[in-house]
Coordinates of C-alpha atoms and ligand atoms in Angstrom, one line a residue:
Chain A
M1 CA 106.3 114.6 50.0
A2 CA 109.3 112.5 49.4
D3 CA 109.2 108.6 48.6
L4 CA 110.1 106.7 51.5
R5 CA 109.9 103.4 49.9
V6 CA 113.3 101.2 50.6
N7 CA 114.5 98.0 48.7
F8 CA 116.6 96.1 52.0
A9 CA 118.7 93.2 50.5
G10 CA 115.4 92.7 47.9
V11 CA 112.2 93.3 50.1
E12 CA 110.3 96.2 49.5
F13 CA 109.7 98.3 52.3
E14 CA 107.3 101.2 52.3
N15 CA 108.9 103.6 54.4
P16 CA 112.1 102.9 56.7
I17 CA 110.6 102.6 59.8
V18 CA 110.7 99.6 61.5
T19 CA 109.9 98.1 65.8
A20 CA 113.0 96.6 67.0
S21 CA 112.7 93.0 68.5
G22 CA 111.6 92.4 71.9
T23 CA 110.2 95.7 71.9
Y24 CA 106.7 95.2 70.0
G25 CA 105.7 92.3 71.1
F26 CA 104.0 90.2 67.9
G27 CA 102.0 93.6 66.8
R28 CA 98.9 92.4 68.0
E29 CA 99.9 94.1 71.6
Y30 CA 100.2 97.9 69.7
G31 CA 97.5 96.9 67.5
E32 CA 94.6 99.3 69.1
Y33 CA 97.3 101.9 69.3
L34 CA 97.9 102.8 65.8
D35 CA 97.3 101.0 62.3
L36 CA 100.7 98.6 61.8
N37 CA 100.6 99.5 57.7
D38 CA 102.1 102.7 58.7
I39 CA 105.3 100.9 59.9
G40 CA 107.5 99.1 57.3
G41 CA 108.7 96.4 59.4
I42 CA 107.9 94.9 62.5
C43 CA 110.7 92.5 63.9
V44 CA 108.9 90.3 66.3
K45 CA 110.4 89.0 69.7
G46 CA 112.9 87.0 69.6
L47 CA 112.1 83.2 68.7
T48 CA 113.6 80.2 70.2
L49 CA 112.9 76.2 69.2
A50 CA 111.3 75.4 72.2
P51 CA 108.8 77.8 74.4
R52 CA 111.0 80.0 77.3
Q53 CA 109.3 81.2 80.6
G54 CA 112.6 83.3 80.8
N55 CA 114.5 85.2 83.4
K56 CA 113.2 85.9 87.1
N57 CA 111.7 89.6 88.0
P58 CA 112.8 92.4 88.3
R59 CA 113.7 92.1 85.2
I60 CA 113.4 96.0 84.1
V61 CA 115.8 98.8 85.9
E62 CA 115.1 102.4 84.5
T63 CA 118.3 104.1 84.2
A64 CA 119.5 108.0 83.4
A65 CA 117.7 108.2 79.3
G66 CA 117.1 104.3 79.1
M67 CA 116.6 101.1 80.8
L68 CA 118.2 97.6 81.6
N69 CA 116.4 94.7 80.6
S70 CA 117.4 91.0 80.9
V71 CA 114.2 89.4 80.0
G72 CA 116.1 86.5 78.7
L73 CA 114.0 85.5 75.9
Q74 CA 110.4 84.7 77.2
N75 CA 108.5 83.5 74.0
P76 CA 106.2 80.9 72.8
G77 CA 108.2 78.8 70.6
V78 CA 108.4 79.1 66.9
D79 CA 106.0 76.7 66.1
A80 CA 103.3 78.5 68.0
F81 CA 104.3 81.7 66.3
I82 CA 104.2 80.1 63.1
E83 CA 100.3 78.8 64.0
T84 CA 98.9 81.8 66.0
E85 CA 100.9 84.9 65.8
L86 CA 102.5 85.1 61.5
P87 CA 98.8 84.3 60.2
W88 CA 97.7 87.2 61.9
L89 CA 100.5 89.8 61.8
R90 CA 99.9 88.8 57.6
Q91 CA 96.7 90.8 57.3
F92 CA 99.2 94.1 57.2
R93 CA 101.1 95.4 54.6
T94 CA 104.0 95.4 57.1
K95 CA 106.9 93.3 56.4
V96 CA 107.6 90.4 59.3
I97 CA 110.8 89.8 60.4
A98 CA 111.7 86.6 62.3
N99 CA 113.7 86.7 65.0
V100 CA 115.3 83.4 66.2
C101 CA 117.9 82.5 68.6
G102 CA 119.5 79.5 69.5
N103 CA 122.0 77.5 72.0
T104 CA 123.2 75.2 69.3
V105 CA 123.9 76.1 65.4
E106 CA 121.2 73.1 65.0
D107 CA 118.7 75.2 67.0
Y108 CA 118.9 77.9 64.3
V109 CA 119.1 75.5 61.3
Q110 CA 115.4 74.0 62.4
M111 CA 114.2 77.5 63.1
T112 CA 115.3 78.9 59.9
E113 CA 113.5 75.5 58.0
K114 CA 110.3 76.3 59.9
L115 CA 110.1 80.0 59.4
V116 CA 111.1 79.5 55.7
A117 CA 108.0 76.8 54.8
A118 CA 106.0 79.3 56.6
G119 CA 107.3 82.3 55.1
V120 CA 108.7 85.5 56.4
D121 CA 109.8 88.3 54.5
I122 CA 113.5 88.5 56.5
L123 CA 115.5 86.2 59.1
E124 CA 117.1 88.5 62.1
I125 CA 119.5 85.8 62.9
N126 CA 120.3 87.0 66.7
I127 CA 123.5 85.9 67.8
S128 CA 123.5 88.7 70.5
C129 CA 121.4 88.4 73.0
P130 CA 123.1 89.2 76.3
N131 CA 120.1 88.0 78.5
V132 CA 120.9 84.0 78.0
K133 CA 123.5 82.1 79.7
E134 CA 123.6 78.8 77.0
G135 CA 123.9 80.8 73.9
G136 CA 123.2 83.5 71.0
L137 CA 125.7 86.0 72.3
A138 CA 128.1 82.7 72.7
F139 CA 127.9 83.3 68.7
G140 CA 128.2 86.6 68.6
V141 CA 131.2 87.8 70.2
S142 CA 133.5 85.6 68.1
C143 CA 134.1 85.5 64.4
D144 CA 134.1 81.7 64.8
G145 CA 130.6 81.7 66.0
A146 CA 128.8 84.3 63.5
E147 CA 130.7 82.5 60.4
S148 CA 129.3 79.2 61.6
V149 CA 125.9 80.0 62.4
T150 CA 125.6 82.3 59.3
K151 CA 127.1 79.6 57.1
A152 CA 124.3 76.8 59.2
V153 CA 121.2 79.4 58.7
K154 CA 122.1 80.1 54.6
R155 CA 122.1 76.4 53.2
V156 CA 118.8 76.7 54.4
S157 CA 116.9 80.2 54.1
G158 CA 116.6 79.9 50.3
S159 CA 115.3 82.9 48.9
I160 CA 114.7 84.7 52.2
P161 CA 117.4 86.9 52.9
V162 CA 119.8 86.5 56.1
M163 CA 120.3 89.4 58.5
V164 CA 122.4 88.9 61.1
K165 CA 121.6 91.1 63.8
L166 CA 125.3 92.0 65.7
S167 CA 126.4 92.7 69.7
P168 CA 127.9 96.2 70.7
N169 CA 129.8 93.9 73.6
V170 CA 132.6 93.3 71.4
T171 CA 135.6 94.9 70.9
D172 CA 136.1 94.9 67.1
I173 CA 132.1 95.0 65.4
V174 CA 134.0 95.5 62.2
S175 CA 135.6 92.7 62.1
I176 CA 132.4 90.8 63.5
A177 CA 130.8 92.0 60.0
K178 CA 133.0 91.3 58.0
T179 CA 132.5 87.6 59.3
A180 CA 129.0 87.6 58.3
R181 CA 129.2 89.1 55.4
D182 CA 132.0 86.3 54.0
A183 CA 129.7 83.4 55.6
G184 CA 126.8 84.8 53.6
A185 CA 124.9 87.0 55.3
D186 CA 122.5 89.4 53.1
A187 CA 122.1 92.4 55.3
L188 CA 123.4 93.1 59.1
S189 CA 121.2 94.8 62.1
L190 CA 122.5 96.7 65.0
I191 CA 122.9 97.6 67.4
N192 CA 121.4 95.0 70.1
T193 CA 121.2 96.6 73.9
L194 CA 124.9 97.1 75.5
L195 CA 125.5 94.6 78.7
G196 CA 125.0 96.7 82.1
M197 CA 124.3 96.0 85.7
R198 CA 123.1 98.6 88.7
I199 CA 123.3 97.7 92.2
N200 CA 120.8 98.5 95.2
Y201 CA 123.7 100.5 97.7
E202 CA 121.2 99.7 100.3
T203 CA 120.8 96.2 100.1
M204 CA 123.9 95.8 98.2
R205 CA 122.2 93.7 95.5
P206 CA 121.7 93.9 91.7
M207 CA 119.0 95.1 91.0
L208 CA 118.0 92.7 88.2
A209 CA 117.3 89.3 89.7
N210 CA 119.3 88.3 86.7
N211 CA 122.2 90.7 87.8
M212 CA 122.8 92.0 84.8
G213 CA 120.4 92.9 81.8
G214 CA 120.9 95.1 78.3
L215 CA 121.0 98.7 77.8
S216 CA 118.6 100.5 75.7
G217 CA 116.6 103.3 75.1
P218 CA 118.3 107.2 74.4
A219 CA 121.4 106.8 76.1
V220 CA 122.9 104.0 73.7
L221 CA 121.9 106.4 70.8
P222 CA 125.7 107.6 70.3
V223 CA 127.1 104.1 70.6
A224 CA 124.9 103.2 67.8
I225 CA 125.2 105.8 65.6
R226 CA 129.3 105.6 65.9
M227 CA 128.9 101.4 65.7
V228 CA 126.7 101.5 62.4
Y229 CA 129.2 104.5 60.7
Q230 CA 132.0 101.8 61.5
V231 CA 130.1 99.2 60.0
A232 CA 128.2 100.8 57.0
A233 CA 131.9 102.6 56.2
N234 CA 133.6 99.1 55.8
V235 CA 130.8 96.3 54.8
D236 CA 128.9 96.6 51.2
L237 CA 126.0 95.0 52.8
P238 CA 122.5 96.8 53.5
I239 CA 121.6 97.8 57.4
L240 CA 119.0 98.1 60.2
G241 CA 120.3 100.5 62.5
M242 CA 119.0 100.9 65.8
G243 CA 119.8 101.9 69.6
G244 CA 118.4 104.9 71.2
V245 CA 116.3 105.7 68.5
S246 CA 113.2 107.9 69.1
T247 CA 112.8 110.8 66.6
G248 CA 112.3 111.0 62.8
M249 CA 115.8 113.5 63.6
D250 CA 117.4 110.3 65.0
V251 CA 116.3 108.0 62.3
A252 CA 118.2 110.5 59.6
E253 CA 121.1 110.6 61.7
M254 CA 120.7 106.7 62.0
M255 CA 120.8 106.9 58.1
I256 CA 123.1 109.2 57.4
A257 CA 125.6 107.2 59.5
G258 CA 124.9 104.4 56.8
A259 CA 121.6 102.7 57.8
D260 CA 119.0 101.8 55.3
L261 CA 116.1 100.5 57.6
V262 CA 115.8 102.1 61.4
A263 CA 114.3 100.7 63.5
L264 CA 112.8 102.1 67.2
G265 CA 112.5 100.0 70.5
T266 CA 112.7 101.2 73.4
A267 CA 110.9 104.6 72.5
C268 CA 107.9 102.7 71.5
F269 CA 107.4 101.8 75.1
V270 CA 107.8 105.2 76.1
D271 CA 104.5 106.3 72.9
P272 CA 102.8 103.5 70.9
L273 CA 102.6 106.2 68.4
A274 CA 106.5 107.0 68.1
P275 CA 107.0 104.9 65.3
V276 CA 104.4 106.7 63.1
T277 CA 105.4 110.1 64.8
A278 CA 109.0 109.4 62.9
K279 CA 108.2 108.5 59.9
Y280 CA 106.4 112.0 60.0
E281 CA 109.2 113.8 61.1
L282 CA 111.1 112.1 58.6
D283 CA 109.2 112.7 55.8
T284 CA 109.0 116.8 57.0
Y285 CA 113.0 116.9 57.3
L286 CA 112.8 115.2 54.0
D287 CA 111.0 118.1 52.4
R288 CA 112.6 120.8 54.5
K289 CA 115.7 119.3 52.9
K290 CA 114.7 119.0 49.4
I291 CA 115.7 115.3 49.5
S292 CA 113.0 113.8 46.8
R293 CA 114.2 109.6 47.7
V294 CA 114.5 108.6 51.4
T295 CA 117.6 106.1 50.4
D296 CA 119.5 109.3 49.1
L297 CA 119.8 109.5 53.3
T298 CA 121.8 106.9 54.0
G299 CA 125.7 106.8 54.0
R300 CA 125.4 110.9 53.2
V301 CA 128.2 111.6 56.5
E302 CA 131.0 113.3 55.3
L303 CA 133.7 113.5 58.0
N304 CA 135.5 115.9 59.3
K305 CA 139.0 116.7 58.0
Chain B
M1 CA 93.6 103.8 74.3
Q2 CA 96.1 106.7 74.6
R3 CA 94.7 110.0 75.7
F4 CA 95.2 113.4 77.4
C5 CA 93.3 113.7 80.4
E6 CA 92.5 117.2 81.4
I7 CA 93.5 117.6 85.5
I8 CA 90.8 118.9 87.2
T9 CA 91.7 118.6 90.8
S10 CA 95.0 117.8 92.6
R11 CA 95.3 117.4 96.1
E12 CA 97.5 115.8 98.5
L13 CA 95.5 113.6 101.3
A14 CA 98.0 112.7 104.1
P15 CA 102.1 113.0 104.3
D16 CA 103.2 112.9 100.1
I17 CA 99.9 111.0 99.6
F18 CA 97.8 112.9 96.4
A19 CA 94.6 112.3 94.3
I20 CA 94.7 113.5 91.4
T21 CA 91.1 113.7 89.0
I22 CA 91.4 113.8 85.7
E23 CA 88.5 113.9 83.0
A24 CA 87.9 110.4 81.4
G25 CA 86.3 111.2 78.3
A26 CA 86.1 107.7 76.5
L27 CA 88.3 105.9 79.3
G28 CA 85.4 105.8 81.3
E29 CA 83.5 103.8 80.0
L30 CA 86.0 101.3 79.4
A31 CA 87.8 101.4 83.5
K32 CA 87.3 98.2 85.4
P33 CA 88.3 98.4 88.9
G34 CA 91.3 97.0 89.4
Q35 CA 93.0 98.0 85.8
F36 CA 95.6 100.8 86.0
L37 CA 96.5 103.5 83.8
H38 CA 100.5 104.1 82.6
I39 CA 101.0 108.1 82.8
K40 CA 104.2 109.8 80.8
C41 CA 105.5 112.0 84.0
G42 CA 107.0 114.7 82.3
D43 CA 110.7 114.6 80.5
G44 CA 112.3 114.1 83.6
V45 CA 112.1 110.1 83.1
L46 CA 111.9 108.1 80.6
L47 CA 109.0 105.4 81.2
R48 CA 105.6 105.8 82.1
R49 CA 104.4 104.9 85.7
P50 CA 101.4 103.0 86.2
I51 CA 98.8 103.7 88.6
S52 CA 95.6 101.8 89.9
I53 CA 92.3 103.4 89.4
C54 CA 90.7 104.8 92.5
D55 CA 87.5 105.5 91.4
C56 CA 85.5 106.4 88.2
R57 CA 82.4 107.8 88.3
D58 CA 80.5 110.8 86.5
G59 CA 83.1 111.2 83.5
Y60 CA 85.8 111.5 86.1
L61 CA 88.9 109.1 87.1
K62 CA 90.5 109.5 90.3
L63 CA 94.2 108.0 90.9
V64 CA 95.7 108.0 94.4
F65 CA 99.3 107.6 94.4
R66 CA 102.7 107.7 97.4
V67 CA 105.2 110.0 96.2
V68 CA 108.3 107.9 96.3
G69 CA 110.6 109.1 93.0
P70 CA 111.0 111.8 90.6
G71 CA 107.6 110.4 88.6
T72 CA 105.7 110.3 91.3
Q73 CA 106.8 113.4 92.1
W74 CA 106.7 115.2 88.9
L75 CA 102.6 113.9 89.1
A76 CA 102.5 115.5 91.9
E77 CA 103.3 118.8 91.2
Q78 CA 100.8 118.8 88.2
K79 CA 98.0 121.0 89.3
R80 CA 96.2 122.1 85.7
G81 CA 97.0 120.5 82.0
A82 CA 96.5 117.2 80.4
L83 CA 98.0 114.2 81.5
D84 CA 99.4 111.9 78.6
V85 CA 97.7 108.2 79.5
L86 CA 97.4 105.2 78.6
G87 CA 94.6 102.6 79.5
P88 CA 92.6 101.2 81.0
L89 CA 95.3 98.7 80.8
G90 CA 95.5 94.9 82.5
T91 CA 93.1 92.4 83.9
G92 CA 90.8 93.6 87.1
F93 CA 89.3 92.7 89.7
S94 CA 85.7 90.1 89.2
V95 CA 83.2 92.2 91.9
E96 CA 80.8 89.2 91.3
G97 CA 79.4 88.1 94.7
R98 CA 76.8 88.1 97.3
H99 CA 79.3 89.5 99.9
I100 CA 83.3 90.2 99.4
L101 CA 85.6 91.1 101.5
L102 CA 88.3 94.0 100.6
V103 CA 91.8 94.0 102.5
G104 CA 94.0 96.9 101.4
G105 CA 97.6 97.7 102.5
G106 CA 98.9 101.2 102.6
I107 CA 98.6 102.2 99.3
G108 CA 97.2 99.4 98.3
V109 CA 93.9 100.1 99.5
P110 CA 93.0 103.4 96.8
P111 CA 92.3 100.5 94.0
L112 CA 89.4 98.7 96.2
L113 CA 87.5 101.7 96.4
Y114 CA 86.5 101.5 92.5
A115 CA 86.1 97.6 93.4
A116 CA 83.4 98.0 96.1
R117 CA 81.6 100.7 94.3
A118 CA 81.6 98.2 91.3
A119 CA 80.6 95.5 93.4
T120 CA 77.1 93.6 92.3
G121 CA 76.7 92.3 96.4
L122 CA 77.6 93.3 99.7
T123 CA 81.0 94.5 101.1
T124 CA 83.4 94.8 103.5
A125 CA 86.4 96.4 103.6
I126 CA 89.6 96.2 105.6
L127 CA 91.8 98.9 105.5
G128 CA 95.2 98.8 107.0
F129 CA 98.0 101.2 107.5
S130 CA 101.1 102.2 108.8
T131 CA 100.2 105.2 111.2
A132 CA 97.3 107.7 111.9
D133 CA 98.4 110.1 109.6
Q134 CA 98.8 108.0 106.1
V135 CA 95.2 107.2 106.6
I136 CA 93.6 108.0 103.5
L137 CA 89.7 107.2 101.9
T138 CA 88.0 105.6 104.8
E139 CA 85.0 108.1 104.7
Q140 CA 84.8 107.1 100.7
F141 CA 84.7 103.8 101.8
R142 CA 82.2 104.2 104.6
D143 CA 79.6 105.4 101.9
V144 CA 79.9 102.4 99.6
C145 CA 81.2 99.6 101.7
K146 CA 78.7 97.6 104.5
G147 CA 81.3 97.7 107.0
V148 CA 84.9 99.5 107.4
I149 CA 87.3 98.0 109.6
L150 CA 90.7 100.2 109.9
T151 CA 94.2 99.0 110.9
T152 CA 97.0 100.9 111.8
D153 CA 100.4 99.0 112.2
D154 CA 101.2 101.1 115.5
G155 CA 97.6 101.5 116.9
T156 CA 97.2 105.6 116.6
A157 CA 94.4 105.1 114.4
G158 CA 91.6 102.1 114.3
E159 CA 92.6 98.3 115.8
H160 CA 96.1 98.1 116.4
C161 CA 96.9 95.2 114.4
F162 CA 98.0 94.3 110.9
A163 CA 94.8 93.9 108.5
T164 CA 95.2 89.6 108.6
S165 CA 93.7 89.6 111.8
P166 CA 90.5 91.3 111.5
L167 CA 90.5 89.5 107.9
E168 CA 91.1 86.0 110.2
Q169 CA 88.3 86.8 112.5
K170 CA 85.7 87.6 109.7
L171 CA 87.0 84.4 107.5
Q172 CA 86.0 82.3 110.8
S173 CA 82.8 84.0 111.3
G174 CA 80.9 85.3 108.7
N175 CA 80.6 83.6 105.3
Y176 CA 82.0 85.4 102.5
D177 CA 82.3 84.6 98.8
A178 CA 85.7 86.2 97.7
I179 CA 88.3 88.1 98.7
L180 CA 89.7 91.5 96.8
A181 CA 93.6 91.8 97.8
C182 CA 96.0 94.7 97.1
G183 CA 98.9 95.8 98.8
P184 CA 102.5 95.3 99.4
N185 CA 103.6 91.6 98.6
P186 CA 104.1 89.9 102.2
M187 CA 100.5 91.5 103.0
L188 CA 99.3 89.7 100.0
K189 CA 100.8 86.4 100.6
A190 CA 99.7 86.9 104.2
V191 CA 96.0 86.8 102.7
A192 CA 96.4 84.4 100.1
E193 CA 97.2 82.0 102.9
L194 CA 94.1 82.6 105.0
A195 CA 91.7 82.2 101.7
D196 CA 93.0 78.9 100.7
R197 CA 92.7 77.8 104.9
Y198 CA 89.5 78.9 104.8
N199 CA 88.8 78.0 101.1
V200 CA 87.5 81.5 99.9
P201 CA 88.3 82.1 96.5
C202 CA 91.0 85.2 96.4
Q203 CA 92.3 87.7 94.2
V204 CA 95.4 89.7 94.4
S205 CA 96.6 93.0 92.6
M206 CA 100.2 92.4 92.5
E207 CA 102.9 95.0 91.4
E208 CA 105.8 94.3 89.6
R209 CA 108.2 97.1 87.2
M210 CA 106.6 98.1 83.7
A211 CA 107.9 99.2 80.4
C212 CA 105.3 99.0 78.0
G213 CA 102.3 98.8 79.8
V214 CA 100.9 96.8 77.1
G215 CA 101.9 93.2 77.1
A216 CA 105.0 93.5 74.2
C217 CA 108.1 94.0 76.4
L218 CA 107.5 91.2 79.0
G219 CA 109.1 92.9 81.7
C220 CA 106.6 92.7 84.4
T221 CA 106.1 88.9 84.4
V222 CA 104.6 87.2 87.4
T223 CA 105.7 83.6 87.6
M224 CA 102.9 80.8 88.4
T225 CA 102.8 77.9 90.5
D226 CA 102.8 75.9 87.1
G227 CA 106.0 77.6 86.4
R228 CA 104.0 79.7 83.8
N229 CA 105.6 83.8 83.6
L230 CA 102.6 86.2 83.2
R231 CA 102.4 89.4 82.4
A232 CA 100.7 91.9 85.4
C233 CA 100.6 94.4 82.6
H234 CA 98.1 92.1 80.5
E235 CA 97.0 88.9 82.5
G236 CA 97.4 90.8 85.5
P237 CA 98.2 93.1 88.0
V238 CA 95.2 90.9 89.7
F239 CA 95.8 87.2 89.8
N240 CA 93.8 84.3 91.5
A241 CA 96.2 84.1 94.5
K242 CA 95.8 80.2 94.7
E243 CA 98.1 80.2 91.2
V244 CA 100.6 82.5 92.2
Q245 CA 103.8 81.5 93.1
W246 CA 104.5 82.9 96.2
N247 CA 108.1 81.6 97.4
G248 CA 109.5 82.6 94.1
Ligands
FAD1 C1 99.5 97.9 88.4 C2 100.3 99.0 89.0 C3 99.7 99.9 89.8 C4 99.9 101.0 90.6 N1 99.3 101.9 91.1 C5 99.7 102.2 92.3 C6 98.8 103.2 92.7 O1 97.5 103.5 92.8 N2 99.2 104.2 93.6 C7 100.9 104.6 93.9 O2 101.2 105.0 94.6 N3 101.7 103.7 93.4 C8 101.4 102.5 92.4 N4 101.9 102.0 91.4 C9 103.4 101.6 92.2 C10 104.0 103.0 91.2 O3 103.6 102.7 89.8 C11 105.6 103.7 91.3 O4 105.7 103.7 92.9 C12 106.1 104.6 90.6 O5 106.2 103.7 89.4 C13 107.6 105.1 91.3 O6 107.8 105.7 90.1 P1 109.1 106.8 90.5 O7 109.7 107.5 89.5 O8 108.0 108.2 91.8 O9 109.8 105.9 91.4 P2 111.0 105.7 91.3 O10 111.3 104.2 92.5 O11 112.3 106.1 91.1 O12 111.1 104.5 89.9 C14 112.0 103.9 89.1 C15 111.2 103.0 88.5 O13 110.8 101.5 89.4 C16 109.4 101.8 88.7 N5 108.8 101.3 90.4 C17 108.7 102.1 91.2 N6 108.5 101.7 92.5 C18 107.2 100.7 91.7 C19 106.5 99.8 92.6 N7 106.2 99.9 93.4 N8 105.9 99.1 91.4 C20 105.9 98.9 90.5 N9 107.4 99.8 89.7 C21 107.7 100.7 90.2 C22 109.2 102.9 88.4 O14 107.7 102.6 87.6 C23 110.2 103.4 87.5 O15 110.0 102.8 86.7 C24 101.5 100.9 90.9 C25 102.5 99.9 90.3 C26 102.0 98.7 89.2 C27 102.9 97.9 88.5
FMN2 C1 112.5 94.8 76.8 C2 113.6 94.4 75.4 C3 113.5 93.1 74.7 C4 114.6 92.5 73.8 N1 114.2 91.2 73.3 C5 114.9 91.2 72.3 C6 114.7 90.1 71.3 O1 114.4 89.3 71.6 N2 115.9 89.8 70.3 C7 116.4 91.0 69.6 O2 117.3 90.5 69.2 N3 116.7 92.2 70.3 C8 116.1 92.4 71.9 N4 116.2 93.6 72.3 C9 116.8 94.4 71.5 C10 116.1 95.5 70.9 O3 115.7 94.7 69.6 C11 117.4 96.4 70.4 O4 118.3 95.9 69.6 C12 118.0 97.6 71.8 O5 116.6 97.6 72.3 C13 118.5 98.6 71.4 O6 116.5 99.5 70.9 P1 116.5 100.8 71.5 O7 117.4 101.3 72.3 O8 115.7 102.0 70.1 O9 115.7 100.0 72.2 C14 115.1 93.6 73.4 C15 115.3 95.1 73.9 C16 114.1 95.3 75.0 C17 114.2 96.6 75.6
FES3 S1 105.1 96.3 81.2 FE1 105.9 95.4 79.0 S2 104.9 93.8 78.9 FE2 103.9 94.1 81.2

């Protein structure tokens, strides 16, 4: 058995398997299917300052090896999270990563202050949600936006590591990643969903009520691997890699590309046990490759000459 | 829970409508009328497919579904082996009452059978189909209900009307404690309006696109009159008709 522990931005993870924000609720929903202690960490559903009811339905369309979603950040708000969900999650050893999304820089600051006071393991600053008009992505697609949010959050985050979640819907993800680093980010997570659209050819109307939505699932894995590789090769920050990861082999691939931790998202919908199965598969793979520490995988890729 | 359930029988009830019986195991004790199973339909489609529990007894679960796309097509082709299911999921029907009216339309008819069987009092079922060759399960309903009224849209079997016509007659003449309805949205909306007019509590089973099926992704929400978006897979699929925002 290999050593699966990962120290990520100063936080000790028992293993590198995490669940992606918005795909695992607040953990509770999957509690009857597996022991949450088996998962390294849980990124909770994206939180906003005030409760949000999200977008109209239909919010989901299945696509080839993937899905589009336009949930639109439906969540009970940061206060309700701190009051009811966080204490429940705290009975497990799994690390709690709070995903926050704001309309304004001030929103991010206020949420950070509340979450720092309540105590979470990592803050994941979502500047990449494609499904809400007002914000999020507005910060994530420009260097200025990424810089102002990251700096403001860092001023009030105290000792809690700040991880900035990057959007793939940009021409140069490396420059946004560098901006976040220069603004003080302690870690990066990527990728969020890819903006997509499907149209019903009979009715000639978009399939999602919101017209467009974010693509996730196995279809996006190659894009995610490429982006994690590019960011890891150019920015010296710990990376939580995600996008289309379903199996232990996918986790290994993502780590070889440069990720320190790896999240499963859409794969959990298909199989609630996917995170645990992936952990065992990863372990078996490491044994077969005679790699004793999982951290030795990170960034191992050697490009073809 | 997640379970691999052996397929016992699979047969075509009507053109493109299939019934699968599976060994229920521990699911049998948990399953309530109106709940559903979330089924992995092979490797060709990514997400699971939600199918309502049509019946549950003697350690078996029955599912009845219409083939409409690749997921249900795969399911129809399975004649033996085990199905990978999550369930029983969601909040089902409350079946208390001295006399309950069941109103089903098309592929919304099957889940009402289990409701009829589980009901504590009498039940009268109004079952609407498009045409004669789509009529399913009427014998099974006759076994458990006090009365069964059959309607077809084209008059090729039973009464020539929508299920809502006999519903209104019943509501005018009789004394009922509850209406349970499952079927296409326009039918549910019409049933909800009648229930409101005659002041009878009404529960409706709603269909929404689902990803996780367990309440985690918020993909399947139904809007309530007070603006809340509730999850069809968790707070539903059965909702109080009065609370549903019908003109979303
Ligand atoms: C709670 C619930 C209970 C259901 N019970 C039954 C049942 O007992 N019998 C039955 O025949 N059908 C039932 N349905 C509908 C059934 O889930 C869909 O017909 C099925 O998912 C279609 O999958 P497909 O791959 O064959 O078709 P496709 O149209 O190719 O499916 C594409 C996507 O759309 C979704 N989808 C398509 N139609 C529906 C629909 N009507 N409702 C929700 N999602 C849909 C699919 O799940 C899939 O993600 C139920 C739906 C829900 C939400
Ligand atoms: C239904 C759904 C909801 C999501 N909600 C959020 C969210 O609230 N915040 C966020 O940062 N990412 C959200 N995401 C993006 C995922 O966290 C992840 O970045 C993306 O889905 C790619 O991973 P996957 O292919 O493994 O799903 C959501 C994804 C899905 C499918
Ligand atoms: S299908 Fe995921 S919350 Fe209902």
